[in-house]
Amino acid sequence: SQQGEEDPQALSIQEGENATMNCSYKTSINNLQWYRQNSGRGLVHLILIRSNEREKHSGRLRVTLDTSKKSSSLLITASRAADTASYFCATGGGGGKLIFGQGTELSVKP
Amino acid sequence: DAGVIQSPRHEVTEMGQEVTLRCKPISGHDYLFWYRQTMMRGLELLIYFNNNVPIDDSGMPEDRFSAKMPNASFSTLKIQPSEPRDSAVYFCASTSSLWGGWNTEAFFGQGTRLTVV
């Protein structure tokens, strides 16, 4: 069963623009993670934010978490063509369970 | 470490045949996950293990699916008999719980693309 729902399902932008993806979830979590998947490949971990954190940065990535609204956002600044991929949020809950959302397909045009 | 290793990378089989997918997690990781990815249903968690013990298999679609983890370095996902609707990419992932029981980042294998004809 899916825990997270991502919005939008697809996003197309020009190189240099910022890309924002949102994730909503339903149950309480220990942490929320974002992953990237290039076509035909496995998922790669980008960033993890704990439930007691509100914002986290890693390079051009900025993640926010609002546990009261059960939502998170991933911002990619100054996007590049190489950022073209699908992006997934995953919620880490009790017992080690890791559930993924449906993903956002990002296309960055040069 | 070579990362999570899955085999085979591609499998084409006829309906009714038994299919076995294999996974070698990263050494030292105590969690292992099996996921199935399709266009229609996205990335579904099928089953996960902690210290070789199945913790939650509620995502396993039917009794035709079974998974084992006989030791810390090997897991299998078996489908018997296989059906065309089982066609999907199956991913194995592993992670560790060093941070007080919370998940840390999960490392994924390259996946097995299964086609049942």
PDB file of N, CA, C and O in Angstrom, chain B residues 23-34 47-56 67-76 94-95:
ATOM      1  N   CYS B  23      18.820 -11.846  -4.262  1.00  0.00           N
ATOM      2  CA  CYS B  23      19.333 -10.568  -3.781  1.00  0.00           C
ATOM      3  C   CYS B  23      20.432 -10.802  -2.753  1.00  0.00           C
ATOM      4  O   CYS B  23      20.284 -11.606  -1.838  1.00  0.00           O
ATOM      5  N   LYS B  24      21.509 -10.062  -2.918  1.00  0.00           N
ATOM      6  CA  LYS B  24      22.581 -10.034  -1.922  1.00  0.00           C
ATOM      7  C   LYS B  24      22.650  -8.626  -1.354  1.00  0.00           C
ATOM      8  O   LYS B  24      23.012  -7.687  -2.070  1.00  0.00           O
ATOM      9  N   PRO B  25      22.299  -8.447  -0.083  1.00  0.00           N
ATOM     10  CA  PRO B  25      22.306  -7.089   0.488  1.00  0.00           C
ATOM     11  C   PRO B  25      23.721  -6.628   0.803  1.00  0.00           C
ATOM     12  O   PRO B  25      24.678  -7.400   0.702  1.00  0.00           O
ATOM     13  N   ILE B  26      23.836  -5.382   1.202  1.00  0.00           N
ATOM     14  CA  ILE B  26      25.126  -4.843   1.615  1.00  0.00           C
ATOM     15  C   ILE B  26      25.505  -5.449   2.960  1.00  0.00           C
ATOM     16  O   ILE B  26      24.659  -5.540   3.866  1.00  0.00           O
ATOM     17  N   SER B  27      26.752  -5.858   3.065  1.00  0.00           N
ATOM     18  CA  SER B  27      27.227  -6.489   4.287  1.00  0.00           C
ATOM     19  C   SER B  27      27.047  -5.559   5.485  1.00  0.00           C
ATOM     20  O   SER B  27      27.402  -4.372   5.427  1.00  0.00           O
ATOM     21  N   GLY B  28      26.468  -6.089   6.560  1.00  0.00           N
ATOM     22  CA  GLY B  28      26.265  -5.294   7.761  1.00  0.00           C
ATOM     23  C   GLY B  28      24.892  -4.685   7.872  1.00  0.00           C
ATOM     24  O   GLY B  28      24.498  -4.222   8.950  1.00  0.00           O
ATOM     25  N   HIS B  29      24.147  -4.645   6.779  1.00  0.00           N
ATOM     26  CA  HIS B  29      22.782  -4.125   6.830  1.00  0.00           C
ATOM     27  C   HIS B  29      21.860  -5.179   7.452  1.00  0.00           C
ATOM     28  O   HIS B  29      21.957  -6.358   7.143  1.00  0.00           O
ATOM     29  N   ASP B  30      20.942  -4.709   8.317  1.00  0.00           N
ATOM     30  CA  ASP B  30      20.069  -5.670   8.980  1.00  0.00           C
ATOM     31  C   ASP B  30      18.625  -5.642   8.489  1.00  0.00           C
ATOM     32  O   ASP B  30      17.799  -6.420   8.949  1.00  0.00           O
ATOM     33  N   TYR B  31      18.310  -4.714   7.553  1.00  0.00           N
ATOM     34  CA  TYR B  31      16.984  -4.704   6.950  1.00  0.00           C
ATOM     35  C   TYR B  31      17.106  -5.023   5.464  1.00  0.00           C
ATOM     36  O   TYR B  31      18.004  -4.509   4.779  1.00  0.00           O
ATOM     37  N   LEU B  32      16.163  -5.821   4.974  1.00  0.00           N
ATOM     38  CA  LEU B  32      16.105  -6.106   3.549  1.00  0.00           C
ATOM     39  C   LEU B  32      14.655  -5.989   3.093  1.00  0.00           C
ATOM     40  O   LEU B  32      13.749  -6.514   3.749  1.00  0.00           O
ATOM     41  N   PHE B  33      14.466  -5.266   1.993  1.00  0.00           N
ATOM     42  CA  PHE B  33      13.138  -4.993   1.457  1.00  0.00           C
ATOM     43  C   PHE B  33      13.034  -5.568   0.047  1.00  0.00           C
ATOM     44  O   PHE B  33      13.987  -5.494  -0.727  1.00  0.00           O
ATOM     45  N   TRP B  34      11.860  -6.071  -0.288  1.00  0.00           N
ATOM     46  CA  TRP B  34      11.520  -6.418  -1.670  1.00  0.00           C
ATOM     47  C   TRP B  34      10.375  -5.498  -2.123  1.00  0.00           C
ATOM     48  O   TRP B  34       9.338  -5.417  -1.455  1.00  0.00           O
ATOM     49  N   ILE B  47       7.500  -7.226   0.968  1.00  0.00           N
ATOM     50  CA  ILE B  47       7.872  -7.849   2.234  1.00  0.00           C
ATOM     51  C   ILE B  47       9.188  -7.243   2.695  1.00  0.00           C
ATOM     52  O   ILE B  47       9.972  -6.760   1.873  1.00  0.00           O
ATOM     53  N   TYR B  48       9.391  -7.216   4.021  1.00  0.00           N
ATOM     54  CA  TYR B  48      10.709  -6.841   4.475  1.00  0.00           C
ATOM     55  C   TYR B  48      11.138  -7.681   5.665  1.00  0.00           C
ATOM     56  O   TYR B  48      10.300  -8.221   6.407  1.00  0.00           O
ATOM     57  N   PHE B  49      12.451  -7.817   5.803  1.00  0.00           N
ATOM     58  CA  PHE B  49      13.076  -8.638   6.831  1.00  0.00           C
ATOM     59  C   PHE B  49      13.932  -7.750   7.748  1.00  0.00           C
ATOM     60  O   PHE B  49      14.494  -6.746   7.308  1.00  0.00           O
ATOM     61  N   ASN B  50      14.021  -8.177   8.980  1.00  0.00           N
ATOM     62  CA  ASN B  50      14.964  -7.582   9.921  1.00  0.00           C
ATOM     63  C   ASN B  50      15.738  -8.726  10.556  1.00  0.00           C
ATOM     64  O   ASN B  50      15.129  -9.633  11.146  1.00  0.00           O
ATOM     65  N   ASN B  51      17.053  -8.672  10.436  1.00  0.00           N
ATOM     66  CA  ASN B  51      17.894  -9.758  10.948  1.00  0.00           C
ATOM     67  C   ASN B  51      17.405 -11.133  10.462  1.00  0.00           C
ATOM     68  O   ASN B  51      17.268 -12.077  11.248  1.00  0.00           O
ATOM     69  N   ASN B  52      17.098 -11.195   9.187  1.00  0.00           N
ATOM     70  CA  ASN B  52      16.708 -12.420   8.476  1.00  0.00           C
ATOM     71  C   ASN B  52      15.296 -12.889   8.799  1.00  0.00           C
ATOM     72  O   ASN B  52      14.861 -13.920   8.280  1.00  0.00           O
ATOM     73  N   VAL B  53      14.581 -12.172   9.639  1.00  0.00           N
ATOM     74  CA  VAL B  53      13.230 -12.577  10.026  1.00  0.00           C
ATOM     75  C   VAL B  53      12.209 -11.715   9.282  1.00  0.00           C
ATOM     76  O   VAL B  53      12.318 -10.492   9.304  1.00  0.00           O
ATOM     77  N   PRO B  54      11.201 -12.339   8.636  1.00  0.00           N
ATOM     78  CA  PRO B  54      10.176 -11.530   7.963  1.00  0.00           C
ATOM     79  C   PRO B  54       9.364 -10.751   8.984  1.00  0.00           C
ATOM     80  O   PRO B  54       8.843 -11.325   9.943  1.00  0.00           O
ATOM     81  N   ILE B  55       9.272  -9.455   8.791  1.00  0.00           N
ATOM     82  CA  ILE B  55       8.557  -8.586   9.723  1.00  0.00           C
ATOM     83  C   ILE B  55       7.150  -8.264   9.226  1.00  0.00           C
ATOM     84  O   ILE B  55       6.197  -8.252  10.001  1.00  0.00           O
ATOM     85  N   ASP B  56       7.023  -8.004   7.953  1.00  0.00           N
ATOM     86  CA  ASP B  56       5.728  -7.621   7.407  1.00  0.00           C
ATOM     87  C   ASP B  56       5.641  -8.125   5.969  1.00  0.00           C
ATOM     88  O   ASP B  56       6.397  -7.684   5.120  1.00  0.00           O
ATOM     89  N   ALA B  67       8.920 -15.424  -0.009  1.00  0.00           N
ATOM     90  CA  ALA B  67      10.260 -14.867   0.126  1.00  0.00           C
ATOM     91  C   ALA B  67      10.958 -15.504   1.314  1.00  0.00           C
ATOM     92  O   ALA B  67      10.319 -15.818   2.323  1.00  0.00           O
ATOM     93  N   LYS B  68      12.261 -15.674   1.167  1.00  0.00           N
ATOM     94  CA  LYS B  68      13.064 -16.251   2.242  1.00  0.00           C
ATOM     95  C   LYS B  68      14.347 -15.463   2.415  1.00  0.00           C
ATOM     96  O   LYS B  68      14.821 -14.819   1.476  1.00  0.00           O
ATOM     97  N   MET B  69      14.881 -15.559   3.595  1.00  0.00           N
ATOM     98  CA  MET B  69      16.196 -14.978   3.859  1.00  0.00           C
ATOM     99  C   MET B  69      16.935 -15.957   4.754  1.00  0.00           C
ATOM    100  O   MET B  69      16.902 -15.838   5.984  1.00  0.00           O
ATOM    101  N   PRO B  70      17.577 -16.955   4.177  1.00  0.00           N
ATOM    102  CA  PRO B  70      18.213 -18.009   4.968  1.00  0.00           C
ATOM    103  C   PRO B  70      19.415 -17.526   5.770  1.00  0.00           C
ATOM    104  O   PRO B  70      19.756 -18.151   6.791  1.00  0.00           O
ATOM    105  N   ASN B  71      20.034 -16.436   5.318  1.00  0.00           N
ATOM    106  CA  ASN B  71      21.155 -15.869   6.076  1.00  0.00           C
ATOM    107  C   ASN B  71      21.263 -14.385   5.766  1.00  0.00           C
ATOM    108  O   ASN B  71      20.520 -13.867   4.915  1.00  0.00           O
ATOM    109  N   ALA B  72      22.193 -13.727   6.426  1.00  0.00           N
ATOM    110  CA  ALA B  72      22.285 -12.263   6.322  1.00  0.00           C
ATOM    111  C   ALA B  72      22.753 -11.776   4.965  1.00  0.00           C
ATOM    112  O   ALA B  72      22.686 -10.582   4.680  1.00  0.00           O
ATOM    113  N   SER B  73      23.221 -12.679   4.117  1.00  0.00           N
ATOM    114  CA  SER B  73      23.789 -12.231   2.847  1.00  0.00           C
ATOM    115  C   SER B  73      23.007 -12.711   1.633  1.00  0.00           C
ATOM    116  O   SER B  73      23.484 -12.593   0.501  1.00  0.00           O
ATOM    117  N   PHE B  74      21.803 -13.229   1.853  1.00  0.00           N
ATOM    118  CA  PHE B  74      21.092 -13.768   0.700  1.00  0.00           C
ATOM    119  C   PHE B  74      19.590 -13.810   0.961  1.00  0.00           C
ATOM    120  O   PHE B  74      19.137 -14.216   2.034  1.00  0.00           O
ATOM    121  N   SER B  75      18.829 -13.406  -0.067  1.00  0.00           N
ATOM    122  CA  SER B  75      17.385 -13.499   0.014  1.00  0.00           C
ATOM    123  C   SER B  75      16.844 -13.883  -1.358  1.00  0.00           C
ATOM    124  O   SER B  75      17.450 -13.568  -2.394  1.00  0.00           O
ATOM    125  N   THR B  76      15.718 -14.574  -1.361  1.00  0.00           N
ATOM    126  CA  THR B  76      15.064 -14.933  -2.612  1.00  0.00           C
ATOM    127  C   THR B  76      13.601 -14.534  -2.565  1.00  0.00           C
ATOM    128  O   THR B  76      12.964 -14.517  -1.508  1.00  0.00           O
ATOM    129  N   SER B  94      18.469  -2.663   0.846  1.00  0.00           N
ATOM    130  CA  SER B  94      18.888  -2.955   2.214  1.00  0.00           C
ATOM    131  C   SER B  94      19.254  -1.668   2.933  1.00  0.00           C
ATOM    132  O   SER B  94      19.602  -0.660   2.308  1.00  0.00           O
ATOM    133  N   THR B  95      19.132  -1.716   4.255  1.00  0.00           N
ATOM    134  CA  THR B  95      19.466  -0.569   5.062  1.00  0.00           C
ATOM    135  C   THR B  95      19.858  -1.052   6.450  1.00  0.00           C
ATOM    136  O   THR B  95      19.701  -2.230   6.768  1.00  0.00           O
TER     137      THR B  95
END
